[in-house]
mmCIF file of C-alpha atoms in Angstrom:
data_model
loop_
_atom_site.group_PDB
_atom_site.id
_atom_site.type_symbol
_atom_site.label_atom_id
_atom_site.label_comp_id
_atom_site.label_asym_id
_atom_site.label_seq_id
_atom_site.Cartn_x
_atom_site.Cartn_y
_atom_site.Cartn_z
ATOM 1 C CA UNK A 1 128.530 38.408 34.962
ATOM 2 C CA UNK A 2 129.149 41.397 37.274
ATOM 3 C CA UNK A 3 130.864 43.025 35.169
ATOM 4 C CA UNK A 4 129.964 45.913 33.088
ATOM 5 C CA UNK A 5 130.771 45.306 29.320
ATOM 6 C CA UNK A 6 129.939 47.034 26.507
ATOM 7 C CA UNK A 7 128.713 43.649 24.284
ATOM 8 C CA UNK A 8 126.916 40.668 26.024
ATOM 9 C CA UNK A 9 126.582 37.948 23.834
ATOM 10 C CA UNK A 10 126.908 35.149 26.605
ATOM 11 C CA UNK A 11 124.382 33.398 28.940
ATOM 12 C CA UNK A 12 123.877 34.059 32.267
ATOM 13 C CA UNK A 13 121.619 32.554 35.014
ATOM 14 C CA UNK A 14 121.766 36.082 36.717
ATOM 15 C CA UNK A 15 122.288 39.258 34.442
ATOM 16 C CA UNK A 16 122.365 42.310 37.018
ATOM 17 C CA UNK A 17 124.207 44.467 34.744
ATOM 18 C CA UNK A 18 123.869 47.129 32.763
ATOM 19 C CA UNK A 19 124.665 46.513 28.971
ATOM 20 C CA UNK A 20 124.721 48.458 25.998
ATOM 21 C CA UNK A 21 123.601 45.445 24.269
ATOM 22 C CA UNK A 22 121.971 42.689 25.646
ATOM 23 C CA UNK A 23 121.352 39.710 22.947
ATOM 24 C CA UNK A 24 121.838 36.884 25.681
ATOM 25 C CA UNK A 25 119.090 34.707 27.534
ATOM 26 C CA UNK A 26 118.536 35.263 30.941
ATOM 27 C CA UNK A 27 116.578 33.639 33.514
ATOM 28 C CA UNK A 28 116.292 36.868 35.353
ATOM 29 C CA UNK A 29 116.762 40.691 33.735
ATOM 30 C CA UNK A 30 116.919 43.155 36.199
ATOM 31 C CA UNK A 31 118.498 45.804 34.452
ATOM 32 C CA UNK A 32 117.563 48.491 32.076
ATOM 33 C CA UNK A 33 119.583 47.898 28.786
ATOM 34 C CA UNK A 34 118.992 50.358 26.053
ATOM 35 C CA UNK A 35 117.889 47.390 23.667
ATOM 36 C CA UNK A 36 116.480 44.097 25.226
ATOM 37 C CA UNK A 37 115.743 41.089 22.353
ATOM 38 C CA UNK A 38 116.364 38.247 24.367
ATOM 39 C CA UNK A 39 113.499 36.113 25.683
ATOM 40 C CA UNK A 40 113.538 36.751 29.311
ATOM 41 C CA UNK A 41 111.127 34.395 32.270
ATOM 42 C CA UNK A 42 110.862 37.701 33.972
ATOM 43 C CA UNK A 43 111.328 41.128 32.316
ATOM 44 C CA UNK A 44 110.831 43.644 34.958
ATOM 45 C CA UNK A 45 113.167 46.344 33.656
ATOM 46 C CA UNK A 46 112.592 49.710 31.806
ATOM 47 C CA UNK A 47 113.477 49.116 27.779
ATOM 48 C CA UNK A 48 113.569 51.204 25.183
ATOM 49 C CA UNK A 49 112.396 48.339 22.682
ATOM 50 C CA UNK A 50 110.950 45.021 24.005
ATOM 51 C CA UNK A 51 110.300 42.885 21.142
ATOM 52 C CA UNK A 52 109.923 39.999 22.686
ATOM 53 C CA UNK A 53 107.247 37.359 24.087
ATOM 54 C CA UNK A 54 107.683 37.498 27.611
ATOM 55 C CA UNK A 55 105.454 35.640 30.254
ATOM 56 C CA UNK A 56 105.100 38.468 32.492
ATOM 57 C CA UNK A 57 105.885 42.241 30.961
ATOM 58 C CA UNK A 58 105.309 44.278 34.012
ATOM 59 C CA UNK A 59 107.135 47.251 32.778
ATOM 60 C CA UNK A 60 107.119 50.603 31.058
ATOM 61 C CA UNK A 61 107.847 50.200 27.565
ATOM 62 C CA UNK A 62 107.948 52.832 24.817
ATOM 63 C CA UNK A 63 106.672 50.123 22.068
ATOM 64 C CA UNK A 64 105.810 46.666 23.155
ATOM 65 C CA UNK A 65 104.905 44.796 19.944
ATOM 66 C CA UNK A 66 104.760 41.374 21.364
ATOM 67 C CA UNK A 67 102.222 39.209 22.792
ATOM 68 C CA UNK A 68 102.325 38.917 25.985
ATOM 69 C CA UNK A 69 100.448 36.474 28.674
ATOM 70 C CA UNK A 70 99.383 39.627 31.265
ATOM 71 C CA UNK A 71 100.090 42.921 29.840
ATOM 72 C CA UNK A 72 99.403 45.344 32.909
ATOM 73 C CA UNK A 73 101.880 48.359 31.962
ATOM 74 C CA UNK A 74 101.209 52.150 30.019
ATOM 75 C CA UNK A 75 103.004 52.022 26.202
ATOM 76 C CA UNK A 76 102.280 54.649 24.014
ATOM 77 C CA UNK A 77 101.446 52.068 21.249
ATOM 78 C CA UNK A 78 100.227 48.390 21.898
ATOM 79 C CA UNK A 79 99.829 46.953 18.730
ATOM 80 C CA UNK A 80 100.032 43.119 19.943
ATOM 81 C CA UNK A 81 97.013 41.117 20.916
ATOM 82 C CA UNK A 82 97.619 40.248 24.393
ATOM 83 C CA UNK A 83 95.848 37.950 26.478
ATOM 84 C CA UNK A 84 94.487 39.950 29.146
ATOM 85 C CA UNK A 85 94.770 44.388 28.696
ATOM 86 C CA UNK A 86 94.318 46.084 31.695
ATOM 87 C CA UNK A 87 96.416 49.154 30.739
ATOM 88 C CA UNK A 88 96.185 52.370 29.530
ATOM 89 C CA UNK A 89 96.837 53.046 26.241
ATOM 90 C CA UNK A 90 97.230 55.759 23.733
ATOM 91 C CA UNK A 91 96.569 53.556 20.366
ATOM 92 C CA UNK A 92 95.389 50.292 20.897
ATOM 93 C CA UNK A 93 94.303 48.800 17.799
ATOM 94 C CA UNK A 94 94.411 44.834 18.394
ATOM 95 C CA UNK A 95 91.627 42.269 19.652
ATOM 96 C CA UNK A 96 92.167 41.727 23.306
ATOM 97 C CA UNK A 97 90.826 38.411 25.021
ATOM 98 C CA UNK A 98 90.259 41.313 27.791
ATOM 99 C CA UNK A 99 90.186 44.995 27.669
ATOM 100 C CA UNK A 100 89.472 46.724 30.527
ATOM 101 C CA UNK A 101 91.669 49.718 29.326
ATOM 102 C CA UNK A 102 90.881 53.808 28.478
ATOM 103 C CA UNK A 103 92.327 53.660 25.244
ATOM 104 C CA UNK A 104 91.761 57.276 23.130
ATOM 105 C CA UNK A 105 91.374 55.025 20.380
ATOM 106 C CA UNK A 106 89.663 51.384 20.167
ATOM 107 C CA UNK A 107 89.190 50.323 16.400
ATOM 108 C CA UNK A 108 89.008 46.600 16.922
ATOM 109 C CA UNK A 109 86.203 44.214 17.866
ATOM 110 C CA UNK A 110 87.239 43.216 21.448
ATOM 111 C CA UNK A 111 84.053 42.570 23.050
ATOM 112 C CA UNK A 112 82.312 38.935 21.493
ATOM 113 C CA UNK A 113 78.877 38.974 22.835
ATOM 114 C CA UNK A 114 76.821 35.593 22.581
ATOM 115 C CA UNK A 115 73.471 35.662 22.565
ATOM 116 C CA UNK A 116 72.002 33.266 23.872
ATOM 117 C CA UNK A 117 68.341 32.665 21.537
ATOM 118 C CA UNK A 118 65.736 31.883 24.030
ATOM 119 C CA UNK A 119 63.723 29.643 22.459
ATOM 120 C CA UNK A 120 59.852 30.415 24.611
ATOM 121 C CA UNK A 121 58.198 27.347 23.778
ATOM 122 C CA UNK A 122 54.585 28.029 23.775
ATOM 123 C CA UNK A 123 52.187 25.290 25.496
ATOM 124 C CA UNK A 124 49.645 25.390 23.592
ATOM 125 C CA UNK A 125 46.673 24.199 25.987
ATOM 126 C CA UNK A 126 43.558 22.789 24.409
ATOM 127 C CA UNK A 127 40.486 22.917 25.575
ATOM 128 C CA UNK A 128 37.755 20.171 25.462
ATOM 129 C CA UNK A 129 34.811 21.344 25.080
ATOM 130 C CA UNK A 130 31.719 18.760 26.431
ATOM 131 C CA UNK A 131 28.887 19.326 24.044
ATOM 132 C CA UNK A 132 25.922 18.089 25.678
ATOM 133 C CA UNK A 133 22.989 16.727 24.045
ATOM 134 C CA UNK A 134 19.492 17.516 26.137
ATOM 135 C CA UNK A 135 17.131 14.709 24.850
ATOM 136 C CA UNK A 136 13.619 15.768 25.320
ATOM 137 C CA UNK A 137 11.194 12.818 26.234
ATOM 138 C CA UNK A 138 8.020 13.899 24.505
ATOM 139 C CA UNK A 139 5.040 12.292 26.310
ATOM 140 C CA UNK A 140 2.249 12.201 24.679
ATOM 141 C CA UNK A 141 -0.924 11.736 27.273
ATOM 142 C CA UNK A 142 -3.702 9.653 25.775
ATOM 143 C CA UNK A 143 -6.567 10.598 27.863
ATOM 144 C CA UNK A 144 -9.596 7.566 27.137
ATOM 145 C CA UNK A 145 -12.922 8.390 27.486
ATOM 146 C CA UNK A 146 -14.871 5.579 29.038
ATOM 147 C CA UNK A 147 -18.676 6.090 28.116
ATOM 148 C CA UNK A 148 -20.094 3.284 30.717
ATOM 149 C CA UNK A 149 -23.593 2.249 28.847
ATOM 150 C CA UNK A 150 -26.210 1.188 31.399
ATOM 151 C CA UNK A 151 -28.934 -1.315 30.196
ATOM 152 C CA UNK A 152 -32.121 0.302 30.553
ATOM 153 C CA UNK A 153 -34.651 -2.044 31.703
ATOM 154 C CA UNK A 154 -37.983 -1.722 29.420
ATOM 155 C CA UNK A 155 -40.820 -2.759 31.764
ATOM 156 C CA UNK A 156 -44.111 -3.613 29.546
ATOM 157 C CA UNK A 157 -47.117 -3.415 31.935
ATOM 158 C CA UNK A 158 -50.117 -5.655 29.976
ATOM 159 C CA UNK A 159 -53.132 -5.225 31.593
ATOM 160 C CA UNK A 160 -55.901 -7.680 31.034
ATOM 161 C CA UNK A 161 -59.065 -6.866 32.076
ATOM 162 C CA UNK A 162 -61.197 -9.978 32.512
ATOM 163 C CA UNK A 163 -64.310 -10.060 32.275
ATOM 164 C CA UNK A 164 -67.017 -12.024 33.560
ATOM 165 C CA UNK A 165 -69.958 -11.994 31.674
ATOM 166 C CA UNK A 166 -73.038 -14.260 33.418
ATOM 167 C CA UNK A 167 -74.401 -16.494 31.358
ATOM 168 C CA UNK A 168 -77.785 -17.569 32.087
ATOM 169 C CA UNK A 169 -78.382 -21.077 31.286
#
């Protein structure tokens, strides 16, 4: 179509034209049409309006209230939850897989933290304690006394004193 018409309503592999109204599909959209609601592969042109789900939306839109697979352009409003935001916006109130953006305002819950619960598993060491038993050995010392009698030996000395008398006969 290299023509320039006022209504496009047919479709075109290659669309390099500009169109008051653009309501075909394209494989390729170079041009900046005043309204844009076809589904374009690539949509690299400068709309008014894009409301539509393109894979790769590389341009600067006034209102882009589609989803998108890589949103990396400045709107003024981004109302869509895209898959990855790396923009600049002036309202962005969606959740964003990714949101690396200075938005002046950011009412949505885009950042998911997990916490990861550490679970500290306490050893709990015990200790065995040895109780040893001292056994005292009393020893009792009989000491024995061994009194050793000795015989004492009685000697009786009998003295006889004989006497002779004479006898005269």
């Amino acid at each position: 179509d290299p023509t320039t018409a006022t209504t496009d309503s047919t479709t075109d592999t290659t669309d390099s034209i500009a169109d008051a109204t653009d309501s075909t599909t394209d494989t390729t959209d170079s041009i900046a049409d005043p309204t844009d609601s076809t589904t374009d592969t690539t949509d690299s042109t400068i709309d008014t309006t894009d409301s539509v789900a393109d894979t790769s939306d590389s341009t600067t839109d006034t209102t882009d209230s589609v989803a998108d697979t890589t949103d990396s352009i400045a709107e003024t409003t981004d109302s869509m939850a895209d898959a990855t935001d790396s923009t600049t916006d002036t309202t962005d109130s969606m959740a964003d897989t990714t949101d690396s953006t200075t938005d002046t305002t950011d009412s949505t819950t885009e950042t998911i933290v997990t916490t990861t619960e550490t679970t500290v598993v306490t050893t709990e060491t015990t200790v065995a304690t040895t109780e040893t038993t001292v056994i005292t050995t009393e020893t009792t010392t009989v000491t024995t006394i061994q009194t050793t009698t000795v015989p004492t030996t009685q000697t009786t000395i009998v003295s006889t004193i004989q006497t002779t008398v004479p006898t005269t006969q």
